[in-house]
Amino acid sequence: MRIETVAVHAGAEVDPATGAVTPAIHPSTTFEREPDGSFPRGHIYSRSSAPNRAALEACLSALEGGADAIAFASASAATSAIFQSLGPGARVVAPTDAYYGTGKLLRDVFAGWGLETTFADMTDLAAVERAVRPTTKLVWAESPSNPLWKVSDLAKLGAIARAAGATFVCDNTTATPVLQSPFKLGADLIVHATTKYLGGHSDVLGGGIVVRERGPLLDRLRTLQTAGGAVPSPFDCWLVLRGIRTLPYRVRAQSEHALRVATFLASHPRVERVHYPGLPSHPGHDIARRQMALFGGMLSVQVKGGADAAIAVAAKVRVFTRATSFGGTESLVEHRASIEGPGTTTPDNLLRVSIGLEHPDDLIEDLGQALG
Ligand SMILES: Cc1ncc(COP(=O)(O)O)c(C=O)c1O
Protein backbone atom coordinates (compact mmCIF):
# COMPACT_ATOMS: atom_id res chain seq x y z
CA MET A 1 0.00 0.00 0.00
CA ARG A 2 1.05 3.60 -0.59
CA ILE A 3 2.45 5.68 2.23
CA GLU A 4 -0.69 7.87 2.55
CA THR A 5 -2.76 4.75 3.27
CA VAL A 6 -0.14 3.26 5.59
CA ALA A 7 0.08 6.56 7.52
CA VAL A 8 -3.70 6.59 8.07
CA HIS A 9 -4.22 2.91 8.92
CA ALA A 10 -1.05 1.36 10.36
CA GLY A 11 -1.40 0.60 14.07
CA ALA A 12 -5.12 1.45 13.98
CA GLU A 13 -8.06 -0.79 14.70
CA VAL A 14 -11.64 -0.14 15.71
CA ASP A 15 -11.94 -0.78 19.48
CA PRO A 16 -13.77 -4.12 19.76
CA ALA A 17 -15.29 -3.13 23.14
CA THR A 18 -16.81 0.23 22.12
CA GLY A 19 -16.59 0.60 18.35
CA ALA A 20 -14.44 3.72 18.82
CA VAL A 21 -12.62 4.57 15.61
CA THR A 22 -10.04 6.74 17.34
CA PRO A 23 -7.83 4.75 19.71
CA ALA A 24 -8.27 5.09 23.46
CA ILE A 25 -5.36 6.16 25.63
CA HIS A 26 -4.46 3.39 28.08
CA PRO A 27 -2.61 4.82 31.08
CA SER A 28 -2.65 1.46 32.91
CA THR A 29 0.80 0.38 34.04
CA THR A 30 -0.27 -3.18 34.76
CA PHE A 31 -2.36 -5.78 32.89
CA GLU A 32 -4.51 -8.70 34.04
CA ARG A 33 -3.22 -12.26 33.91
CA GLU A 34 -5.39 -15.28 33.08
CA PRO A 35 -6.10 -17.78 35.89
CA ASP A 36 -3.25 -19.94 34.58
CA GLY A 37 -0.86 -16.96 34.83
CA SER A 38 -0.57 -16.37 31.09
CA PHE A 39 -0.88 -13.01 29.24
CA PRO A 40 -2.82 -13.77 26.04
CA ARG A 41 -3.46 -10.05 25.43
CA GLY A 42 0.28 -9.46 25.23
CA HIS A 43 0.92 -6.90 27.96
CA ILE A 44 2.24 -7.37 31.50
CA TYR A 45 3.71 -4.11 32.74
CA SER A 46 3.91 -0.86 30.76
CA ARG A 47 7.70 -0.50 30.83
CA SER A 48 7.83 -3.81 28.93
CA SER A 49 4.97 -3.10 26.53
CA ALA A 50 1.73 -1.17 26.41
CA PRO A 51 -1.18 -0.82 23.94
CA ASN A 52 -0.49 2.73 22.70
CA ARG A 53 3.22 2.03 22.33
CA ALA A 54 2.57 -1.22 20.46
CA ALA A 55 0.31 0.68 18.04
CA LEU A 56 2.94 3.37 17.45
CA GLU A 57 5.68 0.79 16.96
CA ALA A 58 3.56 -1.10 14.40
CA CYS A 59 2.99 2.16 12.54
CA LEU A 60 6.66 3.23 12.58
CA SER A 61 7.70 -0.16 11.28
CA ALA A 62 5.08 -0.11 8.50
CA LEU A 63 6.01 3.43 7.42
CA GLU A 64 9.64 2.45 6.86
CA GLY A 65 8.94 -1.08 5.60
CA GLY A 66 10.84 -2.59 8.53
CA ALA A 67 10.47 -5.81 10.52
CA ASP A 68 9.79 -4.08 13.84
CA ALA A 69 10.18 -0.76 15.65
CA ILE A 70 11.13 0.30 19.16
CA ALA A 71 9.75 3.54 20.55
CA PHE A 72 11.64 5.72 23.02
CA ALA A 73 10.95 8.83 25.09
CA SER A 74 13.16 10.88 22.72
CA ALA A 75 15.38 10.33 19.70
CA SER A 76 18.36 10.93 21.98
CA ALA A 77 17.24 7.95 24.10
CA ALA A 78 16.90 5.88 20.91
CA THR A 79 20.36 6.98 19.77
CA SER A 80 21.81 6.13 23.19
CA ALA A 81 20.30 2.63 23.03
CA ILE A 82 22.00 2.01 19.69
CA PHE A 83 25.38 3.07 21.10
CA GLN A 84 24.73 1.02 24.26
CA SER A 85 24.15 -2.03 22.07
CA LEU A 86 27.83 -1.92 21.08
CA GLY A 87 30.42 -3.40 23.39
CA PRO A 88 33.20 -1.26 24.88
CA GLY A 89 36.15 -0.94 22.48
CA ALA A 90 33.89 -0.85 19.42
CA ARG A 91 34.45 1.87 16.88
CA VAL A 92 31.82 4.11 15.38
CA VAL A 93 32.10 6.22 12.25
CA ALA A 94 29.82 9.24 12.57
CA PRO A 95 29.25 12.40 10.54
CA THR A 96 31.23 15.50 11.52
CA ASP A 97 27.96 17.38 11.05
CA ALA A 98 25.51 14.96 12.65
CA TYR A 99 22.76 16.48 14.79
CA TYR A 100 24.67 18.26 17.55
CA GLY A 101 23.20 16.04 20.28
CA THR A 102 24.33 12.84 18.52
CA GLY A 103 27.94 14.09 18.39
CA LYS A 104 27.68 15.23 22.01
CA LEU A 105 26.51 11.77 23.15
CA LEU A 106 29.46 10.15 21.38
CA ARG A 107 32.00 12.64 22.75
CA ASP A 108 30.69 13.34 26.26
CA VAL A 109 28.97 10.07 27.21
CA PHE A 110 30.06 7.08 25.17
CA ALA A 111 33.77 7.95 24.84
CA GLY A 112 33.86 7.47 28.64
CA TRP A 113 32.75 3.87 28.42
CA GLY A 114 35.10 2.86 25.65
CA LEU A 115 33.38 3.65 22.39
CA GLU A 116 35.83 5.16 19.94
CA THR A 117 34.37 7.47 17.34
CA THR A 118 35.94 8.66 14.13
CA PHE A 119 34.07 11.67 12.79
CA ALA A 120 34.07 11.87 9.00
CA ASP A 121 32.57 14.03 6.28
CA MET A 122 29.99 11.54 5.01
CA THR A 123 29.79 13.32 1.66
CA ASP A 124 33.45 12.34 1.06
CA LEU A 125 33.31 8.58 0.44
CA ALA A 126 37.13 8.22 0.38
CA ALA A 127 37.27 9.84 3.84
CA VAL A 128 34.61 7.41 5.11
CA GLU A 129 36.55 4.44 3.70
CA ARG A 130 39.69 5.70 5.48
CA ALA A 131 37.75 6.11 8.73
CA VAL A 132 36.43 2.53 8.73
CA ARG A 133 38.71 0.05 10.60
CA PRO A 134 38.41 -3.70 11.32
CA THR A 135 36.89 -2.90 14.73
CA THR A 136 34.28 -0.54 13.25
CA LYS A 137 30.91 -1.88 14.35
CA LEU A 138 28.66 0.96 13.29
CA VAL A 139 28.45 3.58 10.56
CA TRP A 140 26.03 6.43 11.29
CA ALA A 141 24.53 8.61 8.57
CA GLU A 142 22.16 11.54 8.69
CA SER A 143 20.95 12.89 5.39
CA PRO A 144 20.10 15.68 4.87
CA SER A 145 22.23 16.61 7.89
CA ASN A 146 21.31 19.17 10.47
CA PRO A 147 21.89 22.18 10.15
CA LEU A 148 23.80 22.38 6.82
CA TRP A 149 21.49 19.90 5.05
CA LYS A 150 24.43 18.13 3.43
CA VAL A 151 23.35 15.12 1.40
CA SER A 152 25.31 11.88 1.65
CA ASP A 153 25.01 8.99 -0.77
CA LEU A 154 23.24 6.45 1.44
CA ALA A 155 23.56 3.52 -0.99
CA LYS A 156 27.34 4.00 -1.21
CA LEU A 157 27.72 4.47 2.55
CA GLY A 158 25.65 1.32 3.07
CA ALA A 159 27.99 -0.60 0.78
CA ILE A 160 31.05 0.62 2.72
CA ALA A 161 29.44 -0.39 6.03
CA ARG A 162 28.42 -3.80 4.67
CA ALA A 163 31.92 -4.52 3.34
CA ALA A 164 33.28 -3.75 6.82
CA GLY A 165 30.66 -5.93 8.53
CA ALA A 166 29.34 -2.85 10.36
CA THR A 167 25.74 -1.96 11.13
CA PHE A 168 24.57 0.95 8.97
CA VAL A 169 22.27 3.40 10.76
CA CYS A 170 20.43 6.24 9.10
CA ASP A 171 18.83 9.09 11.03
CA ASN A 172 15.85 9.73 8.75
CA THR A 173 14.31 12.50 10.87
CA THR A 174 14.66 15.30 8.35
CA ALA A 175 13.68 13.39 5.23
CA THR A 176 10.94 11.29 6.88
CA PRO A 177 9.74 8.02 5.31
CA VAL A 178 7.68 10.14 2.91
CA LEU A 179 10.76 11.42 1.09
CA GLN A 180 13.44 8.78 1.66
CA SER A 181 13.52 5.01 2.23
CA PRO A 182 16.86 4.13 3.86
CA PHE A 183 16.15 0.37 3.97
CA LYS A 184 16.03 0.36 0.17
CA LEU A 185 19.46 2.02 0.23
CA GLY A 186 21.09 -0.52 2.56
CA ALA A 187 20.35 0.74 6.08
CA ASP A 188 20.06 -1.82 8.88
CA LEU A 189 18.50 0.58 11.39
CA ILE A 190 16.56 3.80 10.94
CA VAL A 191 16.32 6.39 13.70
CA HIS A 192 13.58 9.00 14.01
CA ALA A 193 13.06 11.98 16.23
CA THR A 194 9.28 11.62 16.22
CA THR A 195 9.46 14.98 18.02
CA LYS A 196 9.78 16.53 14.54
CA TYR A 197 7.71 15.75 11.42
CA LEU A 198 6.12 12.49 12.60
CA GLY A 199 4.58 14.12 15.68
CA GLY A 200 4.32 17.20 13.52
CA HIS A 201 2.78 19.69 15.96
CA SER A 202 5.63 20.66 18.34
CA ASP A 203 3.78 19.13 21.26
CA VAL A 204 5.45 15.78 21.95
CA LEU A 205 9.00 14.51 22.44
CA GLY A 206 9.72 11.03 21.12
CA GLY A 207 12.05 8.76 19.23
CA GLY A 208 12.07 5.46 17.47
CA ILE A 209 14.34 2.84 15.95
CA VAL A 210 13.07 0.78 13.03
CA VAL A 211 14.94 -2.46 12.29
CA ARG A 212 15.19 -3.99 8.83
CA GLU A 213 15.16 -7.55 10.09
CA ARG A 214 14.56 -9.53 13.24
CA GLY A 215 17.58 -10.96 15.01
CA PRO A 216 19.97 -10.48 17.91
CA LEU A 217 20.31 -6.71 17.36
CA LEU A 218 16.54 -6.20 17.63
CA ASP A 219 16.49 -8.34 20.79
CA ARG A 220 19.34 -6.34 22.29
CA LEU A 221 17.68 -3.01 21.47
CA ARG A 222 14.35 -4.25 22.88
CA THR A 223 16.15 -5.20 26.12
CA LEU A 224 17.78 -1.77 26.27
CA GLN A 225 14.34 -0.17 25.81
CA THR A 226 12.50 -2.25 28.39
CA ALA A 227 15.29 -2.66 30.96
CA GLY A 228 16.54 0.91 30.53
CA GLY A 229 13.00 2.26 30.73
CA ALA A 230 13.33 5.39 28.55
CA VAL A 231 9.89 4.69 27.13
CA PRO A 232 7.29 7.16 25.86
CA SER A 233 4.06 7.62 27.82
CA PRO A 234 0.74 6.34 26.43
CA PHE A 235 -0.34 9.92 25.68
CA ASP A 236 2.97 10.66 23.92
CA CYS A 237 2.49 7.56 21.74
CA TRP A 238 -1.11 8.58 21.00
CA LEU A 239 -0.01 12.09 19.98
CA VAL A 240 2.76 10.83 17.66
CA LEU A 241 0.37 8.35 16.04
CA ARG A 242 -2.24 11.10 15.59
CA GLY A 243 0.43 13.27 13.95
CA ILE A 244 1.53 10.51 11.59
CA ARG A 245 -1.98 10.25 10.10
CA THR A 246 -1.38 13.49 8.13
CA LEU A 247 2.41 13.13 7.67
CA PRO A 248 2.60 12.67 3.88
CA TYR A 249 0.44 15.72 3.13
CA ARG A 250 2.26 17.94 5.61
CA VAL A 251 5.74 16.95 4.44
CA ARG A 252 4.91 17.43 0.78
CA ALA A 253 3.49 20.90 1.39
CA GLN A 254 6.43 21.83 3.62
CA SER A 255 8.89 20.64 0.96
CA GLU A 256 7.17 22.61 -1.81
CA HIS A 257 7.01 25.74 0.32
CA ALA A 258 10.65 25.35 1.45
CA LEU A 259 11.77 25.26 -2.18
CA ARG A 260 9.91 28.51 -2.84
CA VAL A 261 11.38 30.20 0.24
CA ALA A 262 14.90 28.93 -0.57
CA THR A 263 14.62 30.20 -4.15
CA PHE A 264 13.53 33.63 -2.88
CA LEU A 265 16.37 33.79 -0.34
CA ALA A 266 19.00 32.66 -2.87
CA SER A 267 18.39 35.77 -4.96
CA HIS A 268 18.21 38.24 -2.05
CA PRO A 269 21.09 40.77 -1.97
CA ARG A 270 21.52 40.47 1.83
CA VAL A 271 21.96 36.70 1.68
CA GLU A 272 25.43 35.17 1.48
CA ARG A 273 24.39 31.55 1.00
CA VAL A 274 21.34 29.31 1.18
CA HIS A 275 21.69 25.65 2.19
CA TYR A 276 18.80 23.69 0.68
CA PRO A 277 19.19 20.37 -1.19
CA GLY A 278 16.45 21.39 -3.63
CA LEU A 279 18.51 24.23 -5.10
CA PRO A 280 20.54 23.15 -8.16
CA SER A 281 23.50 25.07 -6.66
CA HIS A 282 23.53 22.76 -3.60
CA PRO A 283 26.52 20.35 -3.77
CA GLY A 284 24.29 17.38 -2.90
CA HIS A 285 21.44 18.27 -5.27
CA ASP A 286 22.02 15.41 -7.74
CA ILE A 287 22.23 12.77 -5.00
CA ALA A 288 19.15 14.24 -3.32
CA ARG A 289 17.24 13.99 -6.62
CA ARG A 290 18.16 10.30 -6.78
CA GLN A 291 17.44 9.28 -3.20
CA MET A 292 14.67 11.68 -2.11
CA ALA A 293 11.18 12.22 -3.49
CA LEU A 294 11.25 15.94 -2.59
CA PHE A 295 13.86 17.99 -0.71
CA GLY A 296 12.27 18.50 2.71
CA GLY A 297 11.04 21.40 4.79
CA MET A 298 14.35 22.51 6.32
CA LEU A 299 16.81 25.08 5.04
CA SER A 300 19.51 27.35 6.41
CA VAL A 301 20.54 30.80 5.33
CA GLN A 302 23.78 32.67 5.93
CA VAL A 303 23.18 36.41 6.19
CA LYS A 304 25.78 38.91 4.97
CA GLY A 305 27.35 40.86 7.86
CA GLY A 306 28.06 38.10 10.41
CA ALA A 307 26.34 36.94 13.58
CA ASP A 308 24.89 40.33 14.55
CA ALA A 309 23.27 40.79 11.14
CA ALA A 310 21.76 37.29 11.27
CA ILE A 311 20.44 37.80 14.82
CA ALA A 312 18.95 41.17 13.75
CA VAL A 313 17.05 39.46 10.92
CA ALA A 314 15.67 36.84 13.31
CA ALA A 315 14.65 39.66 15.67
CA LYS A 316 12.38 41.19 13.00
CA VAL A 317 10.29 38.21 11.91
CA ARG A 318 6.54 38.36 12.55
CA VAL A 319 5.08 35.20 11.04
CA PHE A 320 8.07 32.98 11.89
CA THR A 321 8.67 32.24 15.57
CA ARG A 322 12.20 32.44 17.01
CA ALA A 323 12.54 28.95 18.48
CA THR A 324 14.52 25.76 18.16
CA SER A 325 13.27 22.37 16.88
CA PHE A 326 11.45 21.74 13.60
CA GLY A 327 8.79 19.78 11.79
CA GLY A 328 5.72 21.47 13.30
CA THR A 329 2.92 23.34 11.58
CA GLU A 330 4.41 26.74 12.48
CA SER A 331 7.52 28.13 10.78
CA LEU A 332 10.53 28.60 13.04
CA VAL A 333 13.81 30.45 12.76
CA GLU A 334 16.84 30.18 15.01
CA HIS A 335 20.39 31.45 15.22
CA ARG A 336 21.87 27.97 15.31
CA ALA A 337 25.37 28.68 16.65
CA SER A 338 23.88 30.27 19.81
CA ILE A 339 21.81 27.15 20.47
CA GLU A 340 24.73 24.77 19.91
CA GLY A 341 27.05 26.84 22.12
CA PRO A 342 30.84 26.70 22.51
CA GLY A 343 32.67 24.37 20.13
CA THR A 344 30.00 24.59 17.41
CA THR A 345 31.23 24.42 13.82
CA THR A 346 28.03 26.04 12.51
CA PRO A 347 28.77 29.37 10.75
CA ASP A 348 27.95 32.25 13.09
CA ASN A 349 25.82 34.06 10.49
CA LEU A 350 23.56 31.04 9.91
CA LEU A 351 19.84 31.02 10.60
CA ARG A 352 18.15 27.63 10.55
CA VAL A 353 14.64 27.75 9.15
CA SER A 354 11.83 25.21 9.59
CA ILE A 355 9.04 25.72 7.10
CA GLY A 356 5.57 25.14 8.55
CA LEU A 357 2.20 25.07 6.86
CA GLU A 358 1.50 28.79 6.49
CA HIS A 359 1.00 30.17 2.98
CA PRO A 360 4.48 30.39 1.41
CA ASP A 361 3.83 33.94 0.18
CA ASP A 362 3.32 35.08 3.78
CA LEU A 363 6.61 33.42 4.75
CA ILE A 364 8.44 35.05 1.84
CA GLU A 365 6.97 38.48 2.67
CA ASP A 366 7.96 38.05 6.32
CA LEU A 367 11.56 37.13 5.51
CA GLY A 368 11.67 39.92 2.94
CA GLN A 369 10.69 42.57 5.49
CA ALA A 370 13.05 41.07 8.12
CA LEU A 371 16.00 41.18 5.70
CA GLY A 372 15.07 44.79 4.83
C1 LIG B 1 18.28 14.84 13.11
C2 LIG B 1 17.96 14.75 14.57
N1 LIG B 1 18.11 13.58 15.20
C3 LIG B 1 17.84 13.46 16.52
C4 LIG B 1 17.40 14.54 17.26
C5 LIG B 1 17.14 14.38 18.74
O1 LIG B 1 15.76 14.39 18.99
P1 LIG B 1 15.16 14.44 20.47
O2 LIG B 1 15.15 15.88 20.87
O3 LIG B 1 13.80 13.82 20.36
O4 LIG B 1 16.06 13.67 21.38
C6 LIG B 1 17.22 15.76 16.65
C7 LIG B 1 16.77 16.93 17.43
O5 LIG B 1 16.76 18.05 16.97
C8 LIG B 1 17.52 15.88 15.27
O6 LIG B 1 17.40 17.06 14.63
Coordinates of C-alpha atoms and ligand atoms in Angstrom, one line a residue, residues 73-77 79 98-102 140 142 144-146 149 171-174 191-196 204-207 324-326 336 352, ligand 1:
A73 CA 10.9 8.8 25.1
S74 CA 13.2 10.9 22.7
A75 CA 15.4 10.3 19.7
S76 CA 18.4 10.9 22.0
A77 CA 17.2 8.0 24.1
T79 CA 20.4 7.0 19.8
A98 CA 25.5 15.0 12.7
Y99 CA 22.8 16.5 14.8
Y100 CA 24.7 18.3 17.6
G101 CA 23.2 16.0 20.3
T102 CA 24.3 12.8 18.5
W140 CA 26.0 6.4 11.3
E142 CA 22.2 11.5 8.7
P144 CA 20.1 15.7 4.9
S145 CA 22.2 16.6 7.9
N146 CA 21.3 19.2 10.5
W149 CA 21.5 19.9 5.0
D171 CA 18.8 9.1 11.0
N172 CA 15.9 9.7 8.8
T173 CA 14.3 12.5 10.9
T174 CA 14.7 15.3 8.4
V191 CA 16.3 6.4 13.7
H192 CA 13.6 9.0 14.0
A193 CA 13.1 12.0 16.2
T194 CA 9.3 11.6 16.2
T195 CA 9.5 15.0 18.0
K196 CA 9.8 16.5 14.5
V204 CA 5.4 15.8 22.0
L205 CA 9.0 14.5 22.4
G206 CA 9.7 11.0 21.1
G207 CA 12.0 8.8 19.2
T324 CA 14.5 25.8 18.2
S325 CA 13.3 22.4 16.9
F326 CA 11.5 21.7 13.6
R336 CA 21.9 28.0 15.3
R352 CA 18.1 27.6 10.5
Ligands
LIG1 C1 18.3 14.8 13.1 C2 18.0 14.8 14.6 N1 18.1 13.6 15.2 C3 17.8 13.5 16.5 C4 17.4 14.5 17.3 C5 17.1 14.4 18.7 O1 15.8 14.4 19.0 P1 15.2 14.4 20.5 O2 15.1 15.9 20.9 O3 13.8 13.8 20.4 O4 16.1 13.7 21.4 C6 17.2 15.8 16.7 C7 16.8 16.9 17.4 O5 16.8 18.1 17.0 C8 17.5 15.9 15.3 O6 17.4 17.1 14.6

